Short mmCIF file of C-alpha atoms in Angstrom, two decimals:
data_model
loop_
_atom_site.label_atom_id
_atom_site.label_comp_id
_atom_site.label_asym_id
_atom_site.label_seq_id
_atom_site.Cartn_x
_atom_site.Cartn_y
_atom_site.Cartn_z
CA MET A 1 -4.58 -16.64 -12.62
CA ASN A 2 -5.60 -15.19 -15.99
CA LYS A 3 -5.87 -11.49 -16.82
CA ASP A 4 -9.63 -11.21 -16.29
CA GLN A 5 -9.38 -12.91 -12.85
CA ARG A 6 -6.46 -10.77 -11.96
CA ARG A 7 -8.45 -7.47 -12.88
CA LEU A 8 -11.61 -8.69 -10.94
CA ARG A 9 -9.40 -9.38 -7.90
CA MET A 10 -7.83 -5.87 -8.26
CA ALA A 11 -11.31 -4.21 -8.65
CA GLN A 12 -12.45 -6.07 -5.53
CA LEU A 13 -9.41 -5.14 -3.50
CA ASP A 14 -9.63 -1.47 -4.64
CA ARG A 15 -13.28 -1.41 -3.38
CA ASN A 16 -12.22 -2.82 -0.10
CA LEU A 17 -9.18 -0.55 0.28
CA VAL A 18 -11.13 2.65 -0.52
CA ARG A 19 -12.89 2.30 2.89
CA PHE A 20 -9.48 2.86 4.52
CA SER A 21 -8.58 6.01 2.51
CA ASP A 22 -10.02 8.22 5.10
CA ILE A 23 -7.92 6.89 7.85
CA LYS A 24 -4.37 6.87 6.10
CA ASN A 25 -3.82 10.44 7.11
CA LEU A 26 -4.96 9.90 10.72
CA PRO A 27 -2.03 10.79 12.91
CA VAL A 28 -0.78 8.17 15.36
CA PRO A 29 -0.77 9.42 18.79
CA ALA A 30 2.57 10.48 20.13
CA GLY A 31 2.93 7.65 22.69
CA GLY A 32 1.25 5.13 20.30
CA TRP A 33 -2.28 3.70 20.21
CA ILE A 34 -1.87 1.37 23.10
CA HIS A 35 -0.84 4.07 25.44
CA ALA A 36 -3.53 6.48 24.17
CA ILE A 37 -6.39 3.92 24.51
CA ARG A 38 -5.16 2.47 27.79
CA THR A 39 -5.01 5.93 29.39
CA SER A 40 -8.35 7.03 27.84
CA LEU A 41 -9.98 3.96 29.39
CA GLY A 42 -8.33 4.80 32.76
CA MET A 43 -6.53 1.53 32.72
CA SER A 44 -3.23 1.31 34.67
CA LEU A 45 -0.06 -0.34 33.41
CA ARG A 46 -0.55 -2.90 36.28
CA GLN A 47 -4.09 -3.62 35.13
CA LEU A 48 -3.09 -4.28 31.60
CA GLY A 49 -0.05 -6.07 32.62
CA LYS A 50 -2.38 -8.50 34.72
CA LYS A 51 -4.54 -9.19 31.65
CA LEU A 52 -1.32 -9.93 29.68
CA ASN A 53 0.41 -11.87 32.53
CA MET A 54 3.36 -9.41 32.62
CA THR A 55 4.69 -6.70 34.74
CA PRO A 56 3.74 -3.01 34.32
CA GLN A 57 7.30 -2.55 33.03
CA GLY A 58 6.70 -5.08 30.39
CA VAL A 59 3.45 -3.26 29.23
CA LYS A 60 5.49 0.04 29.24
CA ASP A 61 8.03 -1.64 27.04
CA ILE A 62 5.17 -2.75 24.71
CA GLU A 63 3.93 0.77 24.49
CA ARG A 64 7.45 2.06 23.79
CA ARG A 65 7.93 -0.60 21.05
CA GLU A 66 4.53 0.16 19.52
CA ALA A 67 5.23 3.86 19.44
CA GLU A 68 8.61 3.10 17.72
CA GLY A 69 6.97 0.86 15.17
CA ALA A 70 8.89 -2.11 16.52
CA LEU A 71 6.01 -4.26 17.84
CA THR A 72 4.98 -7.43 15.94
CA LEU A 73 1.47 -7.79 14.76
CA GLN A 74 0.99 -10.92 16.83
CA ARG A 75 1.82 -8.95 20.05
CA LEU A 76 -0.48 -6.06 18.88
CA ARG A 77 -3.30 -8.60 18.47
CA GLU A 78 -2.74 -9.96 21.99
CA VAL A 79 -2.71 -6.46 23.54
CA ALA A 80 -5.82 -5.55 21.54
CA ALA A 81 -7.68 -8.67 22.72
CA ALA A 82 -6.58 -7.98 26.31
CA MET A 83 -8.19 -4.47 26.03
CA HIS A 84 -11.22 -5.84 24.29
CA LEU A 85 -10.25 -4.29 21.05
CA GLN A 86 -9.91 -5.54 17.50
CA LEU A 87 -6.79 -4.98 15.48
CA VAL A 88 -7.62 -3.79 12.03
CA TYR A 89 -4.84 -4.17 9.45
CA SER A 90 -4.40 -3.03 5.89
CA LEU A 91 -1.94 -1.89 3.27
CA ILE A 92 -3.32 1.28 1.61
CA PRO A 93 -2.19 2.48 -1.84
CA GLN A 94 -0.35 5.83 -1.53
CA GLU A 95 -2.06 6.78 -4.82
CA GLN A 96 -5.83 6.61 -5.26
CA SER A 97 -6.07 2.82 -6.10
CA LEU A 98 -4.21 -0.23 -7.09
CA ASP A 99 -5.51 0.39 -10.65
CA LYS A 100 -4.02 3.94 -10.44
CA MET A 101 -0.55 2.53 -9.40
CA ILE A 102 -0.61 0.06 -12.39
CA GLU A 103 -1.65 2.92 -14.69
CA ASN A 104 1.17 5.16 -13.45
CA ARG A 105 3.85 2.47 -13.64
CA ALA A 106 2.54 1.41 -17.19
CA LEU A 107 2.94 5.01 -18.35
CA ALA A 108 6.45 5.23 -16.81
CA LEU A 109 7.40 2.04 -18.58
CA ALA A 110 5.76 3.03 -21.81
CA LYS A 111 7.62 6.31 -21.76
CA GLU A 112 11.00 4.48 -21.33
CA ILE A 113 10.38 2.14 -24.06
CA VAL A 114 9.02 4.66 -26.65
CA LEU A 115 11.59 7.22 -25.97
CA LYS A 116 14.34 4.59 -26.55
CA THR A 117 12.74 3.85 -29.87
CA ALA A 118 12.38 7.51 -30.76
CA GLN A 119 15.99 8.18 -29.95
CA THR A 120 17.08 5.46 -32.20
CA MET A 121 14.84 6.86 -34.96
CA GLN A 122 16.23 10.38 -34.39
CA LEU A 123 19.64 8.95 -34.85
CA GLU A 124 18.66 7.45 -38.14
CA ASN A 125 17.05 10.81 -39.22
CA GLN A 126 13.63 9.44 -38.83
CA GLY A 127 12.44 11.94 -36.29
CA ILE A 128 8.95 11.72 -34.72
CA ASP A 129 6.86 14.76 -33.78
CA GLN A 130 5.91 15.46 -30.17
CA GLU A 131 2.08 14.71 -30.66
CA ALA A 132 2.95 11.33 -32.24
CA LEU A 133 5.32 10.62 -29.47
CA ARG A 134 2.64 11.35 -26.77
CA GLU A 135 0.18 9.24 -28.65
CA ALA A 136 2.65 6.36 -28.85
CA ILE A 137 3.48 6.51 -25.31
CA GLN A 138 -0.32 6.41 -24.27
CA LYS A 139 -1.08 3.46 -26.70
CA ARG A 140 1.94 1.56 -25.20
CA ALA A 141 0.84 2.26 -21.69
CA GLU A 142 -2.60 1.04 -22.42
CA LYS A 143 -1.37 -2.17 -23.75
CA ILE A 144 1.08 -2.59 -20.81
CA LYS A 145 -1.83 -1.90 -18.31
CA TYR A 146 -3.99 -4.43 -20.15
CA ASP A 147 -1.26 -7.12 -20.50
CA LEU A 148 0.24 -6.59 -16.92
CA PRO A 149 3.57 -8.01 -17.99
CA ARG A 150 5.87 -9.70 -15.35
CA ASN A 151 8.49 -6.98 -15.76
CA LEU A 152 6.01 -4.22 -14.87
CA TRP A 153 7.61 -3.66 -11.39
CA ASP A 154 11.20 -4.25 -12.30
#
């Protein structure tokens, strides 16, 4: 995949992921989603167990594991289907977007590279002023962001 294709793919992903940004702060119900939805529907453990071909205790165990974050996606899909629900799954950037993640990482990497060079220059009595340093970091960050080198996430 070339750089232009990678950028296009990232832009498309960012457009899709922004749809999930509102729900990333949605609190998970204390007993988990399965329990909250099952009880809201007035469905008993026995009734859901029948749909899943398991005992009420087995359903209770699934609810416990989901609340603990230990339930597999496959099992969650099965439970959702049994309750006539659809599992929606996404990974959402902690920052504003994938592009912003790359920008921040490129800036951090650029800072590391430029400051090493500046330190060497300082030792050789070829100091660089702060404004020039900021400009050098910004230019290097832009180049890193554009090139997307393999070591970006090292």
